[in-house]
Short mmCIF file of C-alpha atoms in Angstrom, two decimals:
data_model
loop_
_atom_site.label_atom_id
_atom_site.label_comp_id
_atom_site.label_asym_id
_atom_site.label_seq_id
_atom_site.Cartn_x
_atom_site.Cartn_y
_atom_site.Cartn_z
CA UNK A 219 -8.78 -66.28 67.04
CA UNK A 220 -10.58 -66.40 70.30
CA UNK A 221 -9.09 -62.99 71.36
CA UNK A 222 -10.77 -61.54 67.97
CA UNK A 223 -14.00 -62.76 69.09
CA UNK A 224 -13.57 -61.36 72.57
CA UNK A 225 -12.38 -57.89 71.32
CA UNK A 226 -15.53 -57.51 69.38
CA UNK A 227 -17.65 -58.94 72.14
CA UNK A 228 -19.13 -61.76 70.91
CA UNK A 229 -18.81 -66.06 70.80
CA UNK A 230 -19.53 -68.46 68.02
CA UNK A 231 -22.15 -69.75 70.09
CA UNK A 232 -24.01 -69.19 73.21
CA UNK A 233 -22.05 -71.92 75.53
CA UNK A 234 -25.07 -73.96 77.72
CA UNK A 235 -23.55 -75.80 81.14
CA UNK A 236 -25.84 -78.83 80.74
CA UNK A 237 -29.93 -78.68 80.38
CA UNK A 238 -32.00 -78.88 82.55
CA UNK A 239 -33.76 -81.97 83.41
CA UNK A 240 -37.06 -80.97 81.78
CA UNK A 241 -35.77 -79.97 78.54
CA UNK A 242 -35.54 -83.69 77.44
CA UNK A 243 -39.35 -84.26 78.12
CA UNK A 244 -39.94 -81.03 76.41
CA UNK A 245 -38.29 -82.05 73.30
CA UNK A 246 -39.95 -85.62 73.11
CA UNK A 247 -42.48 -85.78 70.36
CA UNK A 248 -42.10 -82.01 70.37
CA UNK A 249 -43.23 -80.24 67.08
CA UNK A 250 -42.93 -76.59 67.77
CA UNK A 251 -40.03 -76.33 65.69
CA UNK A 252 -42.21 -78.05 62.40
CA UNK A 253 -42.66 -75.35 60.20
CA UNK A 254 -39.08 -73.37 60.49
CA UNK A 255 -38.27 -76.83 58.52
CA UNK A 256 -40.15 -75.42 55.06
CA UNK A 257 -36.92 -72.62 55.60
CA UNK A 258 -33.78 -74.71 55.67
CA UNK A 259 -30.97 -71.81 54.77
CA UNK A 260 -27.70 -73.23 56.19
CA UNK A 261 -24.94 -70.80 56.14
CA UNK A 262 -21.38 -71.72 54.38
CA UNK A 263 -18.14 -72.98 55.90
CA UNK A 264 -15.23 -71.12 53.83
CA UNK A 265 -11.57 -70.68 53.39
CA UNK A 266 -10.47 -67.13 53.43
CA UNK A 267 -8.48 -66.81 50.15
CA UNK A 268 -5.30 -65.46 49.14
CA UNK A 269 -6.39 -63.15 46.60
CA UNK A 270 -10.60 -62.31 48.34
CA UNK A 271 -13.64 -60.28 46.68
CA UNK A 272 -14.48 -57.38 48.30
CA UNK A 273 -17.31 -59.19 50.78
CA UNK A 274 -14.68 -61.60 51.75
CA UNK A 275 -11.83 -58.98 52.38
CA UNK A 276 -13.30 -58.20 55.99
CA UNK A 277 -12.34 -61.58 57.00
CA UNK A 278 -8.70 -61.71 55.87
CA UNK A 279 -8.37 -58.85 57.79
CA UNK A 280 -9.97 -60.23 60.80
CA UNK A 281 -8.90 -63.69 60.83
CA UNK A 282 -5.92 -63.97 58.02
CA UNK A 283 -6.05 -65.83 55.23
CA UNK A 284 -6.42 -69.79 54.94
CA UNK A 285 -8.78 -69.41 58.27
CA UNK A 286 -12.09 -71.47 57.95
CA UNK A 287 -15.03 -69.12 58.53
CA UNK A 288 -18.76 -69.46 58.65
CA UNK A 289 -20.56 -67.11 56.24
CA UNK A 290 -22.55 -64.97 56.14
CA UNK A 291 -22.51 -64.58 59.76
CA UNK A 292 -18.83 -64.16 60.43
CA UNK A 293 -17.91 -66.77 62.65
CA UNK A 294 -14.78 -67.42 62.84
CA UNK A 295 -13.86 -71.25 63.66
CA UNK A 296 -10.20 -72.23 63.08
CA UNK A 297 -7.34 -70.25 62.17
CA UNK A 298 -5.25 -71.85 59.28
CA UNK A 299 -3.16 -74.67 59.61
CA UNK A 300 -5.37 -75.67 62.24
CA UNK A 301 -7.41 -79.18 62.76
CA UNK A 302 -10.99 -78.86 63.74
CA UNK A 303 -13.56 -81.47 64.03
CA UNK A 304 -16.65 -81.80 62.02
CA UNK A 305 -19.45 -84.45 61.63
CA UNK A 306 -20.85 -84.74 58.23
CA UNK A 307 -24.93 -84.86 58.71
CA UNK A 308 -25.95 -84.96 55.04
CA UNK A 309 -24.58 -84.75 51.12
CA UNK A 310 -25.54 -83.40 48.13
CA UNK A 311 -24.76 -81.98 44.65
CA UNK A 312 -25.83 -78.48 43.51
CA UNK A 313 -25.67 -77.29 39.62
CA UNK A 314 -24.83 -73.36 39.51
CA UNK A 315 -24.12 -70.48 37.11
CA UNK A 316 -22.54 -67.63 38.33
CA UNK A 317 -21.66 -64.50 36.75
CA UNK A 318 -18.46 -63.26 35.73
CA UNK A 319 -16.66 -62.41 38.62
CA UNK A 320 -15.92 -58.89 37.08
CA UNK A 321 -19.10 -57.92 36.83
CA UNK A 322 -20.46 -55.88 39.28
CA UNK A 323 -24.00 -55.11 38.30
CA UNK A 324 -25.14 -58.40 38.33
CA UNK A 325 -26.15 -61.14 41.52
CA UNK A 326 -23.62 -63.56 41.74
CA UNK A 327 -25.94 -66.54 40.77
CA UNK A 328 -27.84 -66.51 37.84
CA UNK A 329 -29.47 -70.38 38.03
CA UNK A 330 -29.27 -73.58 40.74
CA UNK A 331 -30.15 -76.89 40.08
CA UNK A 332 -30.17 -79.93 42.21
CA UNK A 333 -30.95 -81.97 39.25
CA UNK A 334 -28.37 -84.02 37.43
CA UNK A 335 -30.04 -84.22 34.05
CA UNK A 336 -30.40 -80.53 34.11
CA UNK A 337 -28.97 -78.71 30.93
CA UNK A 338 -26.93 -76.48 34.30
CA UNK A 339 -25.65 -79.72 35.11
CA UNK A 340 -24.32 -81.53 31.70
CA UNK A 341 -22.51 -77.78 31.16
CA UNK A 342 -20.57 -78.47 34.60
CA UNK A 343 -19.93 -81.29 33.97
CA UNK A 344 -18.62 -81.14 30.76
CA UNK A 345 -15.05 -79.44 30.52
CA UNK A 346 -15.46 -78.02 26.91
CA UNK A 347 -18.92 -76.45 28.16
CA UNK A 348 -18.24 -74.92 31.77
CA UNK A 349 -17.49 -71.13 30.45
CA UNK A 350 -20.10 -69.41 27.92
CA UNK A 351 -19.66 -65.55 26.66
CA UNK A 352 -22.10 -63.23 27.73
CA UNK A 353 -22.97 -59.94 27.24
CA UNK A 354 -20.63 -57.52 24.82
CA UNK A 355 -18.14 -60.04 23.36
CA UNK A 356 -15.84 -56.94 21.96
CA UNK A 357 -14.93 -55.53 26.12
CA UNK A 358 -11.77 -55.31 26.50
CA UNK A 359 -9.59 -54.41 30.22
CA UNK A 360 -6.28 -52.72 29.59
CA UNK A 361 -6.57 -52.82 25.65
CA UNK A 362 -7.03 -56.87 26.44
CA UNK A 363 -10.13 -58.80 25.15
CA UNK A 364 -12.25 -59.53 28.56
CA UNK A 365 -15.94 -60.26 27.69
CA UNK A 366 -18.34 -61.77 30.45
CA UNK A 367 -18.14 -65.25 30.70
CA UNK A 368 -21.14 -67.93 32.74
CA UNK A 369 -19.28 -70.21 34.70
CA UNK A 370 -21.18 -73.54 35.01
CA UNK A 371 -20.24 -75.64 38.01
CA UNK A 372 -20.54 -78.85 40.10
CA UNK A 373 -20.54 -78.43 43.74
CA UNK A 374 -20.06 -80.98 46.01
CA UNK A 375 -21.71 -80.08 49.39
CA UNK A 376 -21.68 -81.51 52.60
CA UNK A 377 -23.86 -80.17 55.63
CA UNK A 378 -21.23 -80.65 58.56
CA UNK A 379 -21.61 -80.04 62.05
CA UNK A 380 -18.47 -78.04 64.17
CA UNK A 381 -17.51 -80.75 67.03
CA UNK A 382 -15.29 -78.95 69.02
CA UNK A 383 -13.76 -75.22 69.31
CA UNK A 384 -15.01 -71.65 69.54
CA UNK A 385 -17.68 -72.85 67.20
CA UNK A 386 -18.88 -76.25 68.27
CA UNK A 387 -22.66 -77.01 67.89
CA UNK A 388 -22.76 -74.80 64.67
CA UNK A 389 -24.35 -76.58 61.19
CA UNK A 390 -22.74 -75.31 58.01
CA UNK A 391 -22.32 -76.44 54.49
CA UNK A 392 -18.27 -77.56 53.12
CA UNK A 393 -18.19 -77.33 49.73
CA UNK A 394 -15.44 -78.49 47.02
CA UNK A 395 -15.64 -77.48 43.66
CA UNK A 396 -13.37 -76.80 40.68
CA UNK A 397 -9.88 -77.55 41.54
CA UNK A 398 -10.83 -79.16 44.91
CA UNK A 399 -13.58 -81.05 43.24
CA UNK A 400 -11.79 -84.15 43.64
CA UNK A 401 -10.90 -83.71 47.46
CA UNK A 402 -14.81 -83.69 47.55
CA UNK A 403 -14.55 -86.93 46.02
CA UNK A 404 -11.30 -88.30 48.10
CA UNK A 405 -13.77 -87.33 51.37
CA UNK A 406 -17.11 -88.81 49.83
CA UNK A 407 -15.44 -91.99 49.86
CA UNK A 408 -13.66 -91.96 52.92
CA UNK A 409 -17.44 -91.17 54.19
CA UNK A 410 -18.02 -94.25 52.24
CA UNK A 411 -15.34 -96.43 53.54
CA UNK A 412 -15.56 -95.26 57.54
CA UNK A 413 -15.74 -98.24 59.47
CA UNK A 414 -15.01 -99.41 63.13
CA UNK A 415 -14.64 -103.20 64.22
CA UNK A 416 -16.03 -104.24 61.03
CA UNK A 417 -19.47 -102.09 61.35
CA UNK A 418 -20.08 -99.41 58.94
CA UNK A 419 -20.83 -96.12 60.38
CA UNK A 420 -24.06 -93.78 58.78
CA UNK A 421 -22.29 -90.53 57.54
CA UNK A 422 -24.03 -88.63 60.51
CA UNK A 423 -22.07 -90.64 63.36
CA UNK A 424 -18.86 -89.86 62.04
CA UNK A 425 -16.28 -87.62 63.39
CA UNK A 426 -13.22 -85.52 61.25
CA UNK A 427 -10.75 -83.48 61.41
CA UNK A 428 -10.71 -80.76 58.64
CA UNK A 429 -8.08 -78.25 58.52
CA UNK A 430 -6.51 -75.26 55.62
CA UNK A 431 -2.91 -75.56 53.98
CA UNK A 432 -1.42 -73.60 51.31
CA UNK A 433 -0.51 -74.76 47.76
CA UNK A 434 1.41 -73.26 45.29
CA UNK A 435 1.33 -74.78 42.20
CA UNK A 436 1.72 -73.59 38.02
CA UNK A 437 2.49 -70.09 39.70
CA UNK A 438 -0.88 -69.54 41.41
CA UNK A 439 -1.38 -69.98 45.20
CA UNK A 440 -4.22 -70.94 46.73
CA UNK A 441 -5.74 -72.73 50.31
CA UNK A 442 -7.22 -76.09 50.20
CA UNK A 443 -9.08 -78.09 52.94
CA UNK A 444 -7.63 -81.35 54.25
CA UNK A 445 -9.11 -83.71 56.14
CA UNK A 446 -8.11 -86.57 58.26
CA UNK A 447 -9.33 -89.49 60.65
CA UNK A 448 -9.05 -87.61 64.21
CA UNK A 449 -5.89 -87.41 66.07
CA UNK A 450 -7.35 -88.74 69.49
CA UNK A 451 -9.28 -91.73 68.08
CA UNK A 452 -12.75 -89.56 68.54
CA UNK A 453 -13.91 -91.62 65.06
CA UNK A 454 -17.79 -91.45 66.13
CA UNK A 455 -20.59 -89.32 68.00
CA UNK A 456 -21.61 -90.36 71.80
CA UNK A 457 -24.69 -92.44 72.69
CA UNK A 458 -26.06 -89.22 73.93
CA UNK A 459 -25.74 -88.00 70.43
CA UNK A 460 -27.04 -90.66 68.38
CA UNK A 461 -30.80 -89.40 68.66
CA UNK A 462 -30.02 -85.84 67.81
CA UNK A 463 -27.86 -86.36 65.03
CA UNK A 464 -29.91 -89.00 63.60
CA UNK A 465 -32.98 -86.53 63.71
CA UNK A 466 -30.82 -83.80 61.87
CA UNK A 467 -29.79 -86.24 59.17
CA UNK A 468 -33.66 -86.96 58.34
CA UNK A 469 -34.23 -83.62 58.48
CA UNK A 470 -31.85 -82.44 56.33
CA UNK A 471 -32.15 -85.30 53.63
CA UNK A 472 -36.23 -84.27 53.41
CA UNK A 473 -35.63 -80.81 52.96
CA UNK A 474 -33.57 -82.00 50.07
CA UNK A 475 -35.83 -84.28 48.55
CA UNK A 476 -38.94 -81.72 48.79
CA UNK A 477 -36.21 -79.01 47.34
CA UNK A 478 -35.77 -76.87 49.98
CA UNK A 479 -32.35 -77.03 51.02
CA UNK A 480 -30.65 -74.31 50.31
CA UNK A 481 -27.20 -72.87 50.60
CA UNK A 482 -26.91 -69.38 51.99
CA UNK A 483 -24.32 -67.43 49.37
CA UNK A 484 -25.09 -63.59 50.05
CA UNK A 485 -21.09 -63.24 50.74
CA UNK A 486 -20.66 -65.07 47.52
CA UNK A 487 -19.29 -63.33 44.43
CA UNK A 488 -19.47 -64.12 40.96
CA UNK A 489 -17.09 -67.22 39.99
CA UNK A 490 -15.83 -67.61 42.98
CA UNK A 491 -15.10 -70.61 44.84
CA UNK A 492 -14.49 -71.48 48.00
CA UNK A 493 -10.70 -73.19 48.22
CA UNK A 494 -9.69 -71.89 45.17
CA UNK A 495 -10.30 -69.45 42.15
CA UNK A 496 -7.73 -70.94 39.60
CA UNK A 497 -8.70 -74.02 37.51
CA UNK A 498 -6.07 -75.47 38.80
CA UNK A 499 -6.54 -78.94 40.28
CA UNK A 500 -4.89 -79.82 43.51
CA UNK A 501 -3.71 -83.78 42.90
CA UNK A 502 -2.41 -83.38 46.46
CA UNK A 503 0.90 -82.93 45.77
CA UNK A 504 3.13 -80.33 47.14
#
Protein backbone atom coordinates (compact mmCIF):
# COMPACT_ATOMS: atom_id res chain seq x y z
CA UNK A 1 0.00 0.00 0.00
CA UNK A 2 2.54 2.55 0.95
CA UNK A 3 4.69 1.70 -2.15
CA UNK A 4 1.39 2.60 -4.31
CA UNK A 5 1.30 5.87 -2.77
CA UNK A 6 4.99 6.47 -3.30
CA UNK A 7 4.90 5.33 -7.01
CA UNK A 8 2.32 7.91 -7.74
CA UNK A 9 4.03 10.52 -5.63
CA UNK A 10 1.85 11.37 -3.13
CA UNK A 11 0.88 10.63 1.01
CA UNK A 12 -2.45 10.39 2.69
CA UNK A 13 -1.49 13.32 4.52
CA UNK A 14 1.05 15.96 4.78
CA UNK A 15 3.15 14.40 7.92
CA UNK A 16 3.95 17.67 10.51
CA UNK A 17 7.15 16.90 13.07
CA UNK A 18 5.49 18.72 15.99
CA UNK A 19 4.09 22.58 15.88
CA UNK A 20 5.52 25.11 16.66
CA UNK A 21 5.17 26.73 19.92
CA UNK A 22 2.98 29.59 18.67
CA UNK A 23 0.51 27.62 16.89
CA UNK A 24 -1.28 26.77 20.22
CA UNK A 25 -1.79 30.56 21.06
CA UNK A 26 -2.83 31.00 17.53
CA UNK A 27 -5.53 28.52 17.73
CA UNK A 28 -6.95 29.74 21.21
CA UNK A 29 -10.24 31.47 20.79
CA UNK A 30 -9.30 31.45 17.12
CA UNK A 31 -12.29 31.88 14.65
CA UNK A 32 -10.76 32.11 11.26
CA UNK A 33 -11.87 28.81 10.43
CA UNK A 34 -15.92 29.92 11.38
CA UNK A 35 -17.50 30.05 8.24
CA UNK A 36 -15.83 26.86 6.28
CA UNK A 37 -18.24 25.25 9.15
CA UNK A 38 -21.67 26.32 7.01
CA UNK A 39 -19.68 23.60 4.32
CA UNK A 40 -19.23 20.41 6.27
CA UNK A 41 -18.69 17.74 3.15
CA UNK A 42 -16.79 14.82 4.76
CA UNK A 43 -15.55 12.38 2.31
CA UNK A 44 -16.45 8.41 2.66
CA UNK A 45 -14.44 5.56 4.15
CA UNK A 46 -15.19 2.41 1.76
CA UNK A 47 -14.53 -1.18 1.11
CA UNK A 48 -13.40 -1.89 -2.36
CA UNK A 49 -15.88 -4.61 -3.52
CA UNK A 50 -15.68 -7.80 -5.17
CA UNK A 51 -17.83 -7.18 -7.98
CA UNK A 52 -17.15 -2.61 -8.25
CA UNK A 53 -19.07 0.08 -10.52
CA UNK A 54 -17.14 1.57 -12.92
CA UNK A 55 -15.97 4.76 -10.48
CA UNK A 56 -14.89 2.25 -7.99
CA UNK A 57 -12.95 -0.09 -10.48
CA UNK A 58 -9.79 2.31 -10.33
CA UNK A 59 -9.33 1.33 -6.84
CA UNK A 60 -9.44 -2.47 -7.09
CA UNK A 61 -6.93 -2.04 -9.42
CA UNK A 62 -4.84 0.13 -7.31
CA UNK A 63 -5.29 -1.22 -3.99
CA UNK A 64 -7.19 -4.82 -4.48
CA UNK A 65 -10.25 -5.58 -3.34
CA UNK A 66 -11.49 -5.67 0.45
CA UNK A 67 -8.92 -2.51 0.95
CA UNK A 68 -10.56 0.40 2.98
CA UNK A 69 -10.29 3.60 0.94
CA UNK A 70 -11.25 7.19 1.41
CA UNK A 71 -13.48 8.53 -1.40
CA UNK A 72 -13.62 10.63 -3.43
CA UNK A 73 -10.13 11.54 -2.95
CA UNK A 74 -8.43 8.20 -3.32
CA UNK A 75 -6.68 7.63 -0.28
CA UNK A 76 -5.80 4.61 0.30
CA UNK A 77 -5.64 3.57 4.18
CA UNK A 78 -5.41 -0.19 4.88
CA UNK A 79 -5.07 -2.99 2.65
CA UNK A 80 -7.57 -5.88 3.44
CA UNK A 81 -7.32 -8.08 6.20
CA UNK A 82 -5.67 -5.38 7.87
CA UNK A 83 -6.51 -3.61 11.46
CA UNK A 84 -6.48 0.12 11.49
CA UNK A 85 -7.46 2.42 14.18
CA UNK A 86 -10.26 4.86 14.12
CA UNK A 87 -11.96 7.21 16.69
CA UNK A 88 -15.58 7.66 16.20
CA UNK A 89 -16.25 11.70 16.56
CA UNK A 90 -19.99 11.74 15.82
CA UNK A 91 -23.26 9.45 14.64
CA UNK A 92 -26.01 9.75 12.64
CA UNK A 93 -28.75 8.25 10.42
CA UNK A 94 -29.34 9.32 6.78
CA UNK A 95 -32.68 8.29 4.69
CA UNK A 96 -31.69 7.82 0.82
CA UNK A 97 -33.11 6.80 -2.56
CA UNK A 98 -30.91 5.86 -5.09
CA UNK A 99 -31.47 4.90 -8.53
CA UNK A 100 -31.29 1.67 -10.08
CA UNK A 101 -27.90 0.75 -10.27
CA UNK A 102 -28.37 -0.02 -14.08
CA UNK A 103 -29.25 3.07 -14.99
CA UNK A 104 -26.86 5.19 -16.34
CA UNK A 105 -28.56 8.42 -17.20
CA UNK A 106 -29.57 9.22 -13.97
CA UNK A 107 -27.46 10.74 -10.52
CA UNK A 108 -27.10 8.14 -8.20
CA UNK A 109 -29.29 9.85 -5.46
CA UNK A 110 -32.54 10.94 -6.13
CA UNK A 111 -33.66 12.19 -2.27
CA UNK A 112 -31.77 12.39 1.47
CA UNK A 113 -33.36 12.76 4.56
CA UNK A 114 -32.04 13.03 8.01
CA UNK A 115 -35.48 12.85 9.32
CA UNK A 116 -36.95 9.71 10.79
CA UNK A 117 -40.61 10.44 10.23
CA UNK A 118 -39.83 11.15 6.68
CA UNK A 119 -42.03 9.13 4.11
CA UNK A 120 -37.83 8.23 2.67
CA UNK A 121 -37.44 6.90 5.97
CA UNK A 122 -40.68 4.58 6.88
CA UNK A 123 -39.88 3.06 3.05
CA UNK A 124 -36.28 2.00 4.48
CA UNK A 125 -37.32 0.96 7.04
CA UNK A 126 -39.95 -1.10 6.10
CA UNK A 127 -38.84 -4.44 4.28
CA UNK A 128 -42.02 -4.82 2.05
CA UNK A 129 -41.43 -1.03 0.93
CA UNK A 130 -37.53 -0.62 0.28
CA UNK A 131 -37.72 -1.33 -3.73
CA UNK A 132 -40.41 0.70 -5.92
CA UNK A 133 -40.62 0.32 -9.98
CA UNK A 134 -39.76 3.16 -11.90
CA UNK A 135 -39.72 4.18 -15.18
CA UNK A 136 -40.83 1.54 -18.19
CA UNK A 137 -42.09 -1.46 -16.16
CA UNK A 138 -42.10 -3.75 -19.58
CA UNK A 139 -37.64 -3.44 -19.99
CA UNK A 140 -36.39 -6.36 -20.21
CA UNK A 141 -32.12 -7.44 -20.26
CA UNK A 142 -31.44 -10.62 -22.16
CA UNK A 143 -35.24 -11.35 -22.99
CA UNK A 144 -35.52 -11.09 -18.86
CA UNK A 145 -37.99 -8.60 -17.19
CA UNK A 146 -35.52 -5.77 -15.61
CA UNK A 147 -37.49 -2.51 -14.99
CA UNK A 148 -35.87 0.37 -12.78
CA UNK A 149 -36.36 -0.10 -9.36
CA UNK A 150 -35.84 3.06 -6.18
CA UNK A 151 -34.01 1.55 -3.55
CA UNK A 152 -34.97 3.15 -0.19
CA UNK A 153 -32.36 2.81 2.53
CA UNK A 154 -31.20 3.33 6.16
CA UNK A 155 -27.69 4.29 6.62
CA UNK A 156 -26.00 4.16 9.62
CA UNK A 157 -23.07 6.69 9.61
CA UNK A 158 -20.37 7.34 11.76
CA UNK A 159 -17.82 10.33 11.24
CA UNK A 160 -14.48 8.50 12.33
CA UNK A 161 -11.17 9.80 12.58
CA UNK A 162 -7.90 7.51 11.04
CA UNK A 163 -5.56 7.05 14.32
CA UNK A 164 -2.70 5.59 12.98
CA UNK A 165 -1.19 4.54 9.37
CA UNK A 166 -0.52 6.13 6.01
CA UNK A 167 -3.69 7.99 6.70
CA UNK A 168 -3.77 9.11 10.29
CA UNK A 169 -5.30 12.58 11.06
CA UNK A 170 -7.86 12.07 8.15
CA UNK A 171 -11.94 12.55 9.10
CA UNK A 172 -14.21 10.31 7.06
CA UNK A 173 -17.65 8.91 7.30
CA UNK A 174 -18.10 4.55 7.93
CA UNK A 175 -21.20 3.64 6.90
CA UNK A 176 -23.27 0.20 7.30
CA UNK A 177 -26.24 -0.36 5.52
CA UNK A 178 -28.28 -3.24 4.08
CA UNK A 179 -26.70 -6.45 4.91
CA UNK A 180 -24.15 -4.83 7.30
CA UNK A 181 -26.88 -2.78 8.83
CA UNK A 182 -26.71 -4.70 11.87
CA UNK A 183 -22.79 -4.54 12.32
CA UNK A 184 -23.75 -0.76 12.45
CA UNK A 185 -25.83 -1.69 15.23
CA UNK A 186 -23.31 -4.43 16.95
CA UNK A 187 -20.69 -1.13 16.86
CA UNK A 188 -23.36 1.55 18.04
CA UNK A 189 -23.59 -0.34 21.08
CA UNK A 190 -20.23 -1.27 21.73
CA UNK A 191 -19.88 2.76 21.38
CA UNK A 192 -22.55 2.53 23.92
CA UNK A 193 -21.10 0.08 26.26
CA UNK A 194 -17.15 1.41 26.08
CA UNK A 195 -16.04 1.80 29.44
CA UNK A 196 -12.67 1.91 31.42
CA UNK A 197 -12.39 1.48 35.35
CA UNK A 198 -15.99 1.91 35.65
CA UNK A 199 -16.13 5.51 33.75
CA UNK A 200 -17.96 5.73 30.59
CA UNK A 201 -16.09 7.13 27.77
CA UNK A 202 -17.93 10.05 25.21
CA UNK A 203 -17.90 8.34 21.71
CA UNK A 204 -15.17 10.95 20.62
CA UNK A 205 -12.41 9.59 23.19
CA UNK A 206 -12.61 6.24 22.02
CA UNK A 207 -10.17 4.30 20.08
CA UNK A 208 -10.88 1.01 17.44
CA UNK A 209 -9.62 -1.14 15.42
CA UNK A 210 -11.61 -1.62 12.12
CA UNK A 211 -10.45 -3.95 9.57
CA UNK A 212 -12.09 -5.92 5.93
CA UNK A 213 -12.73 -9.83 5.71
CA UNK A 214 -14.40 -11.75 3.13
CA UNK A 215 -17.75 -13.63 3.38
CA UNK A 216 -19.22 -15.98 1.27
CA UNK A 217 -22.47 -16.82 2.02
CA UNK A 218 -26.02 -18.14 -0.15
CA UNK A 219 -23.46 -18.14 -3.17
CA UNK A 220 -22.64 -14.41 -3.19
CA UNK A 221 -19.32 -13.00 -1.85
CA UNK A 222 -18.85 -9.97 -0.46
CA UNK A 223 -16.31 -7.76 2.18
CA UNK A 224 -17.55 -6.68 5.46
CA UNK A 225 -15.92 -4.39 8.12
CA UNK A 226 -15.02 -5.75 11.54
CA UNK A 227 -14.17 -4.07 14.33
CA UNK A 228 -12.55 -4.77 17.59
CA UNK A 229 -11.28 -3.25 21.02
CA UNK A 230 -7.45 -2.45 20.04
CA UNK A 231 -4.82 -5.01 20.19
CA UNK A 232 -2.29 -2.85 22.34
CA UNK A 233 -4.79 -1.64 24.97
CA UNK A 234 -4.82 2.03 23.08
CA UNK A 235 -8.85 2.07 24.29
CA UNK A 236 -8.85 6.09 24.50
CA UNK A 237 -7.38 9.46 22.97
CA UNK A 238 -4.31 11.31 24.92
CA UNK A 239 -4.76 14.30 27.24
CA UNK A 240 -3.26 16.24 24.46
CA UNK A 241 -6.18 15.16 22.43
CA UNK A 242 -9.04 15.64 24.57
CA UNK A 243 -9.51 19.46 23.53
CA UNK A 244 -9.31 18.82 19.84
CA UNK A 245 -11.45 15.98 19.62
CA UNK A 246 -13.92 17.36 21.91
CA UNK A 247 -14.10 20.56 19.63
CA UNK A 248 -14.64 18.28 16.48
CA UNK A 249 -17.43 16.37 18.17
CA UNK A 250 -19.41 19.82 18.80
CA UNK A 251 -18.69 20.71 15.60
CA UNK A 252 -19.80 17.99 13.87
CA UNK A 253 -23.06 17.33 16.01
CA UNK A 254 -24.13 21.30 15.09
CA UNK A 255 -23.62 20.94 11.61
CA UNK A 256 -26.04 18.10 12.00
CA UNK A 257 -28.58 19.68 13.93
CA UNK A 258 -28.62 22.98 11.60
CA UNK A 259 -28.65 20.24 8.53
CA UNK A 260 -25.58 20.68 7.07
CA UNK A 261 -23.72 17.63 7.37
CA UNK A 262 -23.33 16.07 4.50
CA UNK A 263 -21.81 12.96 3.07
CA UNK A 264 -19.66 13.36 0.00
CA UNK A 265 -20.99 10.38 -2.59
CA UNK A 266 -19.72 11.66 -6.14
CA UNK A 267 -17.91 8.01 -6.44
CA UNK A 268 -21.22 6.61 -5.45
CA UNK A 269 -23.37 4.68 -7.92
CA UNK A 270 -26.85 3.89 -7.97
CA UNK A 271 -27.80 1.07 -5.27
CA UNK A 272 -24.74 0.57 -4.21
CA UNK A 273 -23.47 0.06 -0.88
CA UNK A 274 -20.54 0.19 0.70
CA UNK A 275 -19.70 -3.56 2.29
CA UNK A 276 -21.99 -5.18 0.27
CA UNK A 277 -24.45 -5.13 -2.80
CA UNK A 278 -26.48 -8.40 -2.04
CA UNK A 279 -29.39 -8.28 0.48
CA UNK A 280 -27.79 -10.62 2.11
CA UNK A 281 -27.30 -10.11 5.85
CA UNK A 282 -24.02 -10.96 7.41
CA UNK A 283 -25.15 -12.63 11.08
CA UNK A 284 -21.37 -12.95 11.50
CA UNK A 285 -21.04 -16.26 10.79
CA UNK A 286 -18.58 -17.83 8.52
Amino acid sequence: MTGELEKRGETAIEKVNGAPAWLAEAAENDTSKDALKEHLVLPQLRIVPTSPGERMKQYKEQYGEGALVITPAGIAIAPNNTWVKVVPLFMFTEFRQWHDRDDSGSNAIVERSHDPTSLLAIKARDEARREEIYGDPNRTVGGKPAPFMYQFMEHLCFVVLVYDGEGRGTPAVLEFQRGSLWKGKEFSSACLMRRVNGIECPLWTQVWEVSTREVTKKGYTWWALEFRNPEDGTMLITDDEATSFRSQWETHREAHNAQRLVVDLADAEGGETAAATVDVVDDGEM
